[in-house]
Structures are given as structure tokens and as C-alpha cells.
Coordinates of C-alpha atoms and ligand atoms in Angstrom, one line a residue:
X1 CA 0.0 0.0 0.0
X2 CA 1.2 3.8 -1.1
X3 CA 1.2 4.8 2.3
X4 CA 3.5 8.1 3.3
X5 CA 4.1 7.3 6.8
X6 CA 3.5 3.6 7.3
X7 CA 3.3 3.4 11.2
X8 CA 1.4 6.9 11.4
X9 CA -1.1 5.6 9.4
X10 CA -1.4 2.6 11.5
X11 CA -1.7 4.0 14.4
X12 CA -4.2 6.4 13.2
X13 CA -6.1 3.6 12.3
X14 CA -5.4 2.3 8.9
X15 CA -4.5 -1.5 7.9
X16 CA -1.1 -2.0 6.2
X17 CA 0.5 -4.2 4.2
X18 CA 3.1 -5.6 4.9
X19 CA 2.7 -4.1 8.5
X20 CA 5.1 -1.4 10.2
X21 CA 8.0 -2.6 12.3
X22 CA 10.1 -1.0 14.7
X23 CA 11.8 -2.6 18.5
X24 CA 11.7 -1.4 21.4
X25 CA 15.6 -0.3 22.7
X26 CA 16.3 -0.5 18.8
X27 CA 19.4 1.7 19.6
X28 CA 21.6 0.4 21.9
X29 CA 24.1 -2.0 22.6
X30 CA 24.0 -4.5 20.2
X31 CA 24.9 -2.2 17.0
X32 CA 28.3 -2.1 16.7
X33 CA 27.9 1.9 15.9
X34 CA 25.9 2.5 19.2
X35 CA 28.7 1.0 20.9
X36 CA 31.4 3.0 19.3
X37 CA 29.7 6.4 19.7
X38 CA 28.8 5.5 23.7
X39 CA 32.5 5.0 23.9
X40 CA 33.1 8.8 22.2
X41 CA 30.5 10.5 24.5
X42 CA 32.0 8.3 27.7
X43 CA 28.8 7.9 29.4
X44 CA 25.4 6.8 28.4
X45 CA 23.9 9.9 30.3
X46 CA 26.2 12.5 28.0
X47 CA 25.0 10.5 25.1
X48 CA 21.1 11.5 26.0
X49 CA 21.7 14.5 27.0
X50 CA 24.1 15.8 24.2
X51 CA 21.7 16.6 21.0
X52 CA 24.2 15.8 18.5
X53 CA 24.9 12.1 19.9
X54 CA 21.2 11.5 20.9
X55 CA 20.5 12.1 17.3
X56 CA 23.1 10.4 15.9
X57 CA 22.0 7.3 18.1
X58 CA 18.5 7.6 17.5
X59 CA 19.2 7.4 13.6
X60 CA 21.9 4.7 13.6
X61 CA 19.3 1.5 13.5
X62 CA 17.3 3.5 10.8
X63 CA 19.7 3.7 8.6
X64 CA 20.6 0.3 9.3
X65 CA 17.7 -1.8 9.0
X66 CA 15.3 0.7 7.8
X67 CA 12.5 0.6 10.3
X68 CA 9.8 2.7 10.5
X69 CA 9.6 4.1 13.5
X70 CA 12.6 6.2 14.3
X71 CA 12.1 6.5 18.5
X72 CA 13.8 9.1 20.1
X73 CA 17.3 8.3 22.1
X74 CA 17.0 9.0 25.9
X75 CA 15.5 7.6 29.0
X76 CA 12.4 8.2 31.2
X77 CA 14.5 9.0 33.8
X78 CA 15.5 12.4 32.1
X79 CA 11.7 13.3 33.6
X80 CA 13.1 12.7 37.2
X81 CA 16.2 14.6 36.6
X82 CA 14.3 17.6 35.7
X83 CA 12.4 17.3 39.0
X84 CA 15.2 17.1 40.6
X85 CA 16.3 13.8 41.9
X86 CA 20.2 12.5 41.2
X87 CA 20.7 9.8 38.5
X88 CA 23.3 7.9 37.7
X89 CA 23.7 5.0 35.5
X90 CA 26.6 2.7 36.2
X91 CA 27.8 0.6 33.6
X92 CA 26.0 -3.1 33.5
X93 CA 24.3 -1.9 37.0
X94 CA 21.2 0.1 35.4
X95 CA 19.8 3.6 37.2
X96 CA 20.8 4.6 40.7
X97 CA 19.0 7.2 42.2
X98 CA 19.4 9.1 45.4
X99 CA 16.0 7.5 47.5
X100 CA 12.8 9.6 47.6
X101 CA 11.8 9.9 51.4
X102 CA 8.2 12.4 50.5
X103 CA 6.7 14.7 47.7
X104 CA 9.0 17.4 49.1
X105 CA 11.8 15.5 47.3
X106 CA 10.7 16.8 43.8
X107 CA 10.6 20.1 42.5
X108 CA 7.0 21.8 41.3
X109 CA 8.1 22.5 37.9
X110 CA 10.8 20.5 35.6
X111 CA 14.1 22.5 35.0
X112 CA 13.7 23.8 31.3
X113 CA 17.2 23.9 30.8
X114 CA 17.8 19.9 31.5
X115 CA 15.4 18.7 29.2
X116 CA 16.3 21.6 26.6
X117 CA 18.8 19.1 24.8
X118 CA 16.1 16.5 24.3
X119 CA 13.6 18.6 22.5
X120 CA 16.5 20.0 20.3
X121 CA 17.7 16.9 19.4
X122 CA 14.2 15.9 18.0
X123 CA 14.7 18.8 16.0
X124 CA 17.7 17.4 14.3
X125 CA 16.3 13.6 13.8
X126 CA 13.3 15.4 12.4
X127 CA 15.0 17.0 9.8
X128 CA 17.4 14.3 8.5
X129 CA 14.7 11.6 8.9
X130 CA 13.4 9.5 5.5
X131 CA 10.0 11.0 4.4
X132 CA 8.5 7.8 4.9
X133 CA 9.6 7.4 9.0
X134 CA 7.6 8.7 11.9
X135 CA 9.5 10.3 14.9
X136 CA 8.2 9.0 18.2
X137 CA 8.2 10.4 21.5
X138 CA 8.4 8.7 24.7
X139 CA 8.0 9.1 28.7
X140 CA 7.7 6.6 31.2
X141 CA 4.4 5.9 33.2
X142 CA 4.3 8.0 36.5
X143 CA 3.8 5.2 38.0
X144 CA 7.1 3.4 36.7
X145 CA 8.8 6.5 37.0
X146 CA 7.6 6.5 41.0
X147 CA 8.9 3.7 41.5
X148 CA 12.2 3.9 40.1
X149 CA 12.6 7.5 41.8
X150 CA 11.0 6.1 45.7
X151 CA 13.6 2.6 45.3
X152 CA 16.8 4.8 44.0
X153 CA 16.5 1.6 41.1
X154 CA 15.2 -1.4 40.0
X155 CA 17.5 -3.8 42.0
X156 CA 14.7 -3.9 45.4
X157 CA 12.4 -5.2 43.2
X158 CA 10.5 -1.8 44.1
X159 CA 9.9 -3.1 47.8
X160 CA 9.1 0.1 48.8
X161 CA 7.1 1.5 46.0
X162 CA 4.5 -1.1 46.4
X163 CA 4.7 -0.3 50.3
X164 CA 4.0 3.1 49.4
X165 CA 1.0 1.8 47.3
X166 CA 0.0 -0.2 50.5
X167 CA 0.9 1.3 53.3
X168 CA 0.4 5.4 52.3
X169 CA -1.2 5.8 48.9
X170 CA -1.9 9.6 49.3
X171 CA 1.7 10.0 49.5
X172 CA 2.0 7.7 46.6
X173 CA -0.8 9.6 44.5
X174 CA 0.8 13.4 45.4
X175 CA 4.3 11.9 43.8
X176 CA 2.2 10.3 41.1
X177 CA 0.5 13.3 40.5
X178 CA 3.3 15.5 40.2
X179 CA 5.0 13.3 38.1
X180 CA 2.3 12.7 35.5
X181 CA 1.7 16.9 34.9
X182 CA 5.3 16.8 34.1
X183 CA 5.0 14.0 31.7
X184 CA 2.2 15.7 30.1
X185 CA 4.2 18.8 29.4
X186 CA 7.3 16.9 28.8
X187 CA 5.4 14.6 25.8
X188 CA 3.5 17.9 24.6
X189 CA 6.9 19.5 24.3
X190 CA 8.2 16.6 22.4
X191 CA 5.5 16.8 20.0
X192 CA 6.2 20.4 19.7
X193 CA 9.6 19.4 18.8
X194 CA 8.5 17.3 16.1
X195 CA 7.6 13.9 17.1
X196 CA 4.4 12.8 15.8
X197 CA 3.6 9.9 18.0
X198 CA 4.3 9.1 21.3
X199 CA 4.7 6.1 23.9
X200 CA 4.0 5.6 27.3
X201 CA 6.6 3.3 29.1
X202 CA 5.0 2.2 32.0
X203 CA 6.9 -1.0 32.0
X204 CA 6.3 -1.8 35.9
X205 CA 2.2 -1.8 35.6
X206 CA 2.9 -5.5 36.2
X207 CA 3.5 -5.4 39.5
X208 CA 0.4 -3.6 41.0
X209 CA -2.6 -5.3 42.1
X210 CA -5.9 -4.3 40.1
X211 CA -7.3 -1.5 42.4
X212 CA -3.9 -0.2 42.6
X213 CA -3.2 -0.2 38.9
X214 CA -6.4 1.2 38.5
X215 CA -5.4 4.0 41.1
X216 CA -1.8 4.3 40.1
X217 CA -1.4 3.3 36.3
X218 CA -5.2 4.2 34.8
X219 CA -6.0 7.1 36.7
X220 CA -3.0 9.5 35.5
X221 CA -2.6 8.1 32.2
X222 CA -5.8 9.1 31.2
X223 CA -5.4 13.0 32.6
X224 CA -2.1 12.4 30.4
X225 CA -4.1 11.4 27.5
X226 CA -7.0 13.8 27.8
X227 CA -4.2 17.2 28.7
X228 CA -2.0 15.6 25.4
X229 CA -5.3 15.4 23.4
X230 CA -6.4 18.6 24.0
X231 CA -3.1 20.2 22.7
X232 CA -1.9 18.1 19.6
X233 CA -5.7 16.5 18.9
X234 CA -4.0 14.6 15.9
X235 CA -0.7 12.8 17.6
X236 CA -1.3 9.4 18.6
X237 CA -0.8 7.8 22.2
X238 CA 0.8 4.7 22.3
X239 CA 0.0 2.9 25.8
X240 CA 2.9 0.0 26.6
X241 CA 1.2 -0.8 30.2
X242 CA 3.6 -4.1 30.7
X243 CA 2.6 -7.5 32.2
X244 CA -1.3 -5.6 32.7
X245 CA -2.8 -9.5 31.8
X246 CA -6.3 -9.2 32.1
X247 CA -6.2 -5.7 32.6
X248 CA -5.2 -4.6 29.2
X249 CA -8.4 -4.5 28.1
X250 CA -9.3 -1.7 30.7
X251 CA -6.3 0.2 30.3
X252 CA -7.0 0.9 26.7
X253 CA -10.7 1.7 26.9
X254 CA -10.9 3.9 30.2
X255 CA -7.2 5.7 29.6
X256 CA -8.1 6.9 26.1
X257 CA -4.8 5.9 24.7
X258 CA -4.5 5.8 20.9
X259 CA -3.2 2.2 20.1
X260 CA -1.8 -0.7 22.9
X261 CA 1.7 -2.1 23.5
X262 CA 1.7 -5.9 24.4
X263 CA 4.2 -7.8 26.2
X264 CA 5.2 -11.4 24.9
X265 CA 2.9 -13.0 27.6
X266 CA -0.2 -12.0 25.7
X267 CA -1.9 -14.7 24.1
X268 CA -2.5 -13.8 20.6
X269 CA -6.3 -14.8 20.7
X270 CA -6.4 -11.6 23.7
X271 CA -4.2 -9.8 21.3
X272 CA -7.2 -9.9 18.8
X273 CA -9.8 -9.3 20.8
X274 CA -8.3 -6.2 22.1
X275 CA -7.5 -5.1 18.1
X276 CA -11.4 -4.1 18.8
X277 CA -10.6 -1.4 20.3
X278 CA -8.0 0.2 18.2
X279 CA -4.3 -0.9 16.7
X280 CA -1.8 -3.0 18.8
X281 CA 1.8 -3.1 19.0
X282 CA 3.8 -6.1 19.7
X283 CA 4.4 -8.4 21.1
X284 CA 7.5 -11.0 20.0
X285 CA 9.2 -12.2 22.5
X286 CA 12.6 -10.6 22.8
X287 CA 14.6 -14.0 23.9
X288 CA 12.9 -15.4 20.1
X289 CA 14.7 -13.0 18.2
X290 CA 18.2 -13.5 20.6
X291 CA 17.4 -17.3 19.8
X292 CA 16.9 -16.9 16.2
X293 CA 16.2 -20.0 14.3
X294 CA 12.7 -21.6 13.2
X295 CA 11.4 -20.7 16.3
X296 CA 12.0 -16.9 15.0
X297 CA 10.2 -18.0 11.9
X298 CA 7.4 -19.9 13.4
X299 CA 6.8 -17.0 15.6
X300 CA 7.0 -14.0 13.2
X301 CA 4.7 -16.0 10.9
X302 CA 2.3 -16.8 14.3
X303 CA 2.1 -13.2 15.2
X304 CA 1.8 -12.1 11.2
X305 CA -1.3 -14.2 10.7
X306 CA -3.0 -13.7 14.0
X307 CA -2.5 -10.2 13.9
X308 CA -2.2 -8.1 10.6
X309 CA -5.9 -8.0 9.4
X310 CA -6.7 -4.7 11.7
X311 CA -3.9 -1.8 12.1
X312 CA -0.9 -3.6 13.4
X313 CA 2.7 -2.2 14.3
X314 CA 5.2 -5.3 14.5
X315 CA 7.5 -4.7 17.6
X316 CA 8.8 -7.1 20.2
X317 CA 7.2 -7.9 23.2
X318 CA 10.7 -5.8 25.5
X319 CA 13.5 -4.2 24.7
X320 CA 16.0 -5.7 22.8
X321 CA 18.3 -7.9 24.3
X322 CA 21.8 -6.3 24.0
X323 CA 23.5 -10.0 23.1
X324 CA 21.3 -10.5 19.6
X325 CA 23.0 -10.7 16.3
X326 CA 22.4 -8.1 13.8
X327 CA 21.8 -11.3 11.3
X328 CA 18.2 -12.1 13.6
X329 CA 17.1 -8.3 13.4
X330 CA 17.2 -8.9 9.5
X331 CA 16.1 -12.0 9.2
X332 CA 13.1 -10.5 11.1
X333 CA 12.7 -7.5 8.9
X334 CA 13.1 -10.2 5.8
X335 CA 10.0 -11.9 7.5
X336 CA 8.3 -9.1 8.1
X337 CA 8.2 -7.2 5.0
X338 CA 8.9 -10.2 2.6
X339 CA 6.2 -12.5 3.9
X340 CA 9.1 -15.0 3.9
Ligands
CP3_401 O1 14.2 2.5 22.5 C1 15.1 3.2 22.1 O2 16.0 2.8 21.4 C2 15.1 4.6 22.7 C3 15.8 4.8 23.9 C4 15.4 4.3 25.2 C5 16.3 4.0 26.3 N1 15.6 3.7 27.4 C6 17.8 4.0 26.1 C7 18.6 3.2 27.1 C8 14.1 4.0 25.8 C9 12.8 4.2 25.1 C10 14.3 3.7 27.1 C11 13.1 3.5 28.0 C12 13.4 3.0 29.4 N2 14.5 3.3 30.2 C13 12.6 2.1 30.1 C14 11.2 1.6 29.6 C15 11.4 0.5 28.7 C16 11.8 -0.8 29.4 O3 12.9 -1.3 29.0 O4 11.1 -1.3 30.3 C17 13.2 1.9 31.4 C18 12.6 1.1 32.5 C19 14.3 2.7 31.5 C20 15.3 2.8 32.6 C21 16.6 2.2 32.2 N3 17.5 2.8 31.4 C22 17.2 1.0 32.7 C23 16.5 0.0 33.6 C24 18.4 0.9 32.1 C25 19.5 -0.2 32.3 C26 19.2 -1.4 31.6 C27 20.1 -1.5 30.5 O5 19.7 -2.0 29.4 O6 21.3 -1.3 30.7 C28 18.6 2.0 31.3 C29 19.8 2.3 30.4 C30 19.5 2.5 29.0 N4 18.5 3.2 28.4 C31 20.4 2.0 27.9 C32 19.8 2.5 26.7 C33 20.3 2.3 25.3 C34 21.6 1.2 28.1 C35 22.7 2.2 28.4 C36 24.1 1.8 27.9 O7 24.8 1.1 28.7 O8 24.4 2.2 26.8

């Protein structure tokens, strides 16, 4: 199909053939060129925040495999920054951040000046993009973000998060709160910038028992949906709510969001159903692609036939697995595009 901007179109809610693809973490650390330019900008923070290497990185596996989502290179801890808290990220150790104790621990507004470099780099992808690529934006969940910013990381399993969300959810919905007005203005900036879709990471919605995710992960993302839809009415909101199960169904009626990210634990008869709704995103399972194979095949081909009749984006299910050979990645575009 003549389509300008395959994966806009999808996710506005057109059926294409063959069907959009882009991954999740598609730059990173198993390109060769991602490694290299980490290595010139000596740490992975510098690389987000300097707009010359962000865009460089977020162009690299565009140019490569030609996908057609080009997502923007940074983190959804940038968000937390701005607001305040210390980040570090330690090389093979993930985020550290200095503990949150109470609200009083993040600023009212985000710093302009830290997030300046993001915006501006979206500037420069946007202008040396093919015609034919969308630029996404991207933010964490506030609830995610929470979580990250109350543990100091992802190593406690977020212990104390989900004691928050058990023990004191007030406090927990004042942090949340804050933290999903600045992702509103921090996404409505980007698509100022120049993105024209945008995801929602909220990659620890898993972990939340339904009233809380309700509370926690539904609530705000649907005053983020309705503040982002009421200043760029045409930009579409991609909702990646991981590990929700059941819940995904709920998530995409009652937030609003635009089109649904699954994770590879969806079973691809739920996958349909929710395809009622609007377009899904997803959902192979990151390990398949590391493995490569005819399990690769069988599960490209699985997903491809369940799947591409209503607006589909191909993606994995999680990030890319920094240990996968470049050779699976096209292999997977050959099977995508080819109908191999
Ligand atoms: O997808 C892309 O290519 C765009 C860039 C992007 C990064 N992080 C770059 C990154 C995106 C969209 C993210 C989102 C992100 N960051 C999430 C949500 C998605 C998910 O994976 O669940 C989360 C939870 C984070 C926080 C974060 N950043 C963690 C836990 C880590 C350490 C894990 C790891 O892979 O090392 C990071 C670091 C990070 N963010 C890297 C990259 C390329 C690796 C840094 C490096 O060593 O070069």
C-alpha cells in the first residue's frame, strides 16, 4: 500500500501491508555503531543528553535496518532529573538514584534547561529523517517513573514502592500526581519538537494489584491522555502498560490511549480481541529474536497471521536484548516485510 508514513497511518487507524515494524531499545548496545559512539561520548547519560549524539544514536538502527519508527534516544529518567532527583547509570548496573523519602523530594516545575537538549535533538532527527519514518516520543508511566525515583533503582524489586501503594497511597498519588503533569508537558513538548507519536513506558504496571493499577497506572494516564489530546488532537498515544494481563483491556478503553503495546505474555487470541478497540503493538518475545532460528520464523509468521488484518505495528514484546546478532534483526525484517 502507497502509504507516506506507514506506522502513522497505523496507528491512526489504517490496515497496512506488509505491516510497520520498529523494536523497542532499537538503539543500543547490540549495534556495533551504538557501541562506538557510547564510547566517544563516555557515558550513556552524556549520550542522551548531548543533541548531537542522541541524534546520531537515535538514527543509527534507521539507517541500518530501515525501520519505520525512528524512537527518540533518551530515557524516562530524564523526567526525574528535571524534577530534581540524582541519577546515575553505572555501567551493566542500570539507574541509581538518590531514594525519595516524601513529595518534598521533587521540584514543582521540571528544570527547562535539563530537558532543553532532548527537544532539540528531536529537531535534528526530524529534519534528516526519510519521508517515509515517523519520529516517536516517549516518557515513562508516572507510575514506573515512581517507582524507580522512591527505590533509588530497579534492584529492590521496588519493595518500597508497592509499600507506598500499600501502606500510604496519598503520599504515593501526590508523587504520582506531580510526576504525571510533568510528563504531560514533557510529551507535549516533544510533540512540539517534532515527534508525531508518542509512547508511554510504564513497564512496571505489572507489578500492582488491580485496584492499585487502576489507582496508580489508569488514573494518571488518562489526565495524560486527555491534557495531550487537548493540545496536539492529531498525535497518537501509544499505551505499553507491561505484564497488565487481564487488565489490558481496561487500560486501553478507560485511559483513552491511541493504540496498545503488548508484552510477549499475551496470548495472541487476547491480542485480537483487544484489536477491537484500536491498533496493537507487539508483542514478540525478545529472547525469540536472541534465539533466532525456526522458532524466530514460526513466531514471526504466528504473530503475522493472527494479527495483521486490523492496524498492526510489528515490535517485540521488550526491549531488545543487547546480546542479539544483527543477522536475527534482518532476518526479522526479511519476514516481516517479505512475507518470507
Ligand atoms: O528504544 C530506544 O531505542 C530509545 C531509547 C530508550 C532507552 N531507554 C535507552 C537506554 C528508551 C525508550 C528507554 C526506556 C526505558 N528506560 C525504560 C522503559 C522500557 C523498558 O525497558 O522497560 C526503562 C525502565 C528505562 C530505565 C533504564 N535505562 C534502565 C532500567 C536501564 C538499564 C538497563 C540496560 O539496558 O542497561 C537504562 C539504560 C539505557 N536506556 C540504555 C539504553 C540504550 C543502556 C545504556 C548503555 O549502557 O548504553
Amino acid at each position: 500500500m502507497n502509504e507516506p508514513k506507514p506506522l502513522l497511518g497505523t496507528l491512526c487507524g489504517k490496515v497496512i501491508e506488509p505491516p510497520p515494524l520498529w523494536l523497542m531499545r532499537q538503539a543500543g548496545r547490540y549495534l556495533p555503531e551504538y557501541r562506538a559512539l557510547r564510547q566517544k561520548a563516555g557515558s550513556f547519560l552524556e549520550l542522551c543528553l548531548t543533541p548531537e549524539f542522541a541524534t546520531e544514536a537515535t538514527l543509527q538502527p534507521v539507517r541500518r535496518f530501515g525501520f519505520d519508527g525512528a524512537i527518540l534516544f533518551s530515557d524516562i529518567l530524564v523526567i526525574a532529573m528535571a524534577l530534581g532527583r540524582t541519577v546515575e547509570f553505572r555501567d551493566g548496573d542500570g539507574p541509581n538514584l538518590l531514594p525519595l523519602s516524601d513529595k518534598t523530594g521533587l521540584t514543582a516545575q521540571a528544570d527547562a534547561e535539563t530537558l532543553a537538549p532532548v527537544y532539540e535533538a528531536l529537531r535534528r532527527v526530524k529534519a534528516a529523517l526519510p519521508a517515509r519514518t515517523t519520529l516517536l516520543g516517549f516518557a515513562g508511566g508516572p507510575w514506573t517513573v515512581a517507582a524507580y525515583i522512591i527505590d533509588g533503582g530497579g534492584r529492590t524489586q521496588f519493595a518500597k514502592a508497592r509499600q507506598w501503594a500499600a501502606e500510604k497511597p496519598d503520599v504515593l498519588d501526590g508523587v504520582v500526581a506531580r510526576l504525571a503533569a510533568a510528563t504531560a508537558d514533557h510529551l507535549a513538548a516533544q510533540l512540539d519538537a517534532g515527534a508525531e507519536a508518542v509512547q508511554l513506558f510504564d513497564s512496571w504496571a505489572g507489578l500492582l494489584a488491580p485496584d492499585q493499577f487502576r489507582r496508580f497506572v489508569i488514573a494518571p494516564t488518562r489526565r495524560i491522555v486527555a491534557a495531550l489530546h487537548a493540545r496536539h488532537p492529531r498525535a497518537p498515544i501509544i499505551g505499553f502498560p507491561r505484564n497488565a494481563g487481564a487488565l489490558y483491556g481496561d487500560y486501553f478503553v478507560e485511559t483513552g490511549v491511541d493504540a496498545l503495546c503488548l508484552d510477549p505474555s499475551v496470548p495472541l487470541d487476547q491480542a485480537r480481541a483487544l484489536q477491537a478497540h484500536g491498533p496493537v503493538q507487539g508483542n514478540l518475545d525478545p529472547a525469540l529474536l536472541l534465539a533466532g532460528g525456526a522458532a524466530l520464523d514460526r513466531a514471526v509468521g504466528d504473530i503475522l497471521a493472527a494479527l495483521h488484518r486490523r492496524p498492526f505495528v510489528f515490535n517485540l514484546g521488550h526491549g531488545i536484548l543487547p546480546e542479539t546478532p544483527l543477522e536475527h534483526v534482518e532476518r526479522l525484517v526479511q519476514l516481516v516485510r517479505g512475507g518470507l
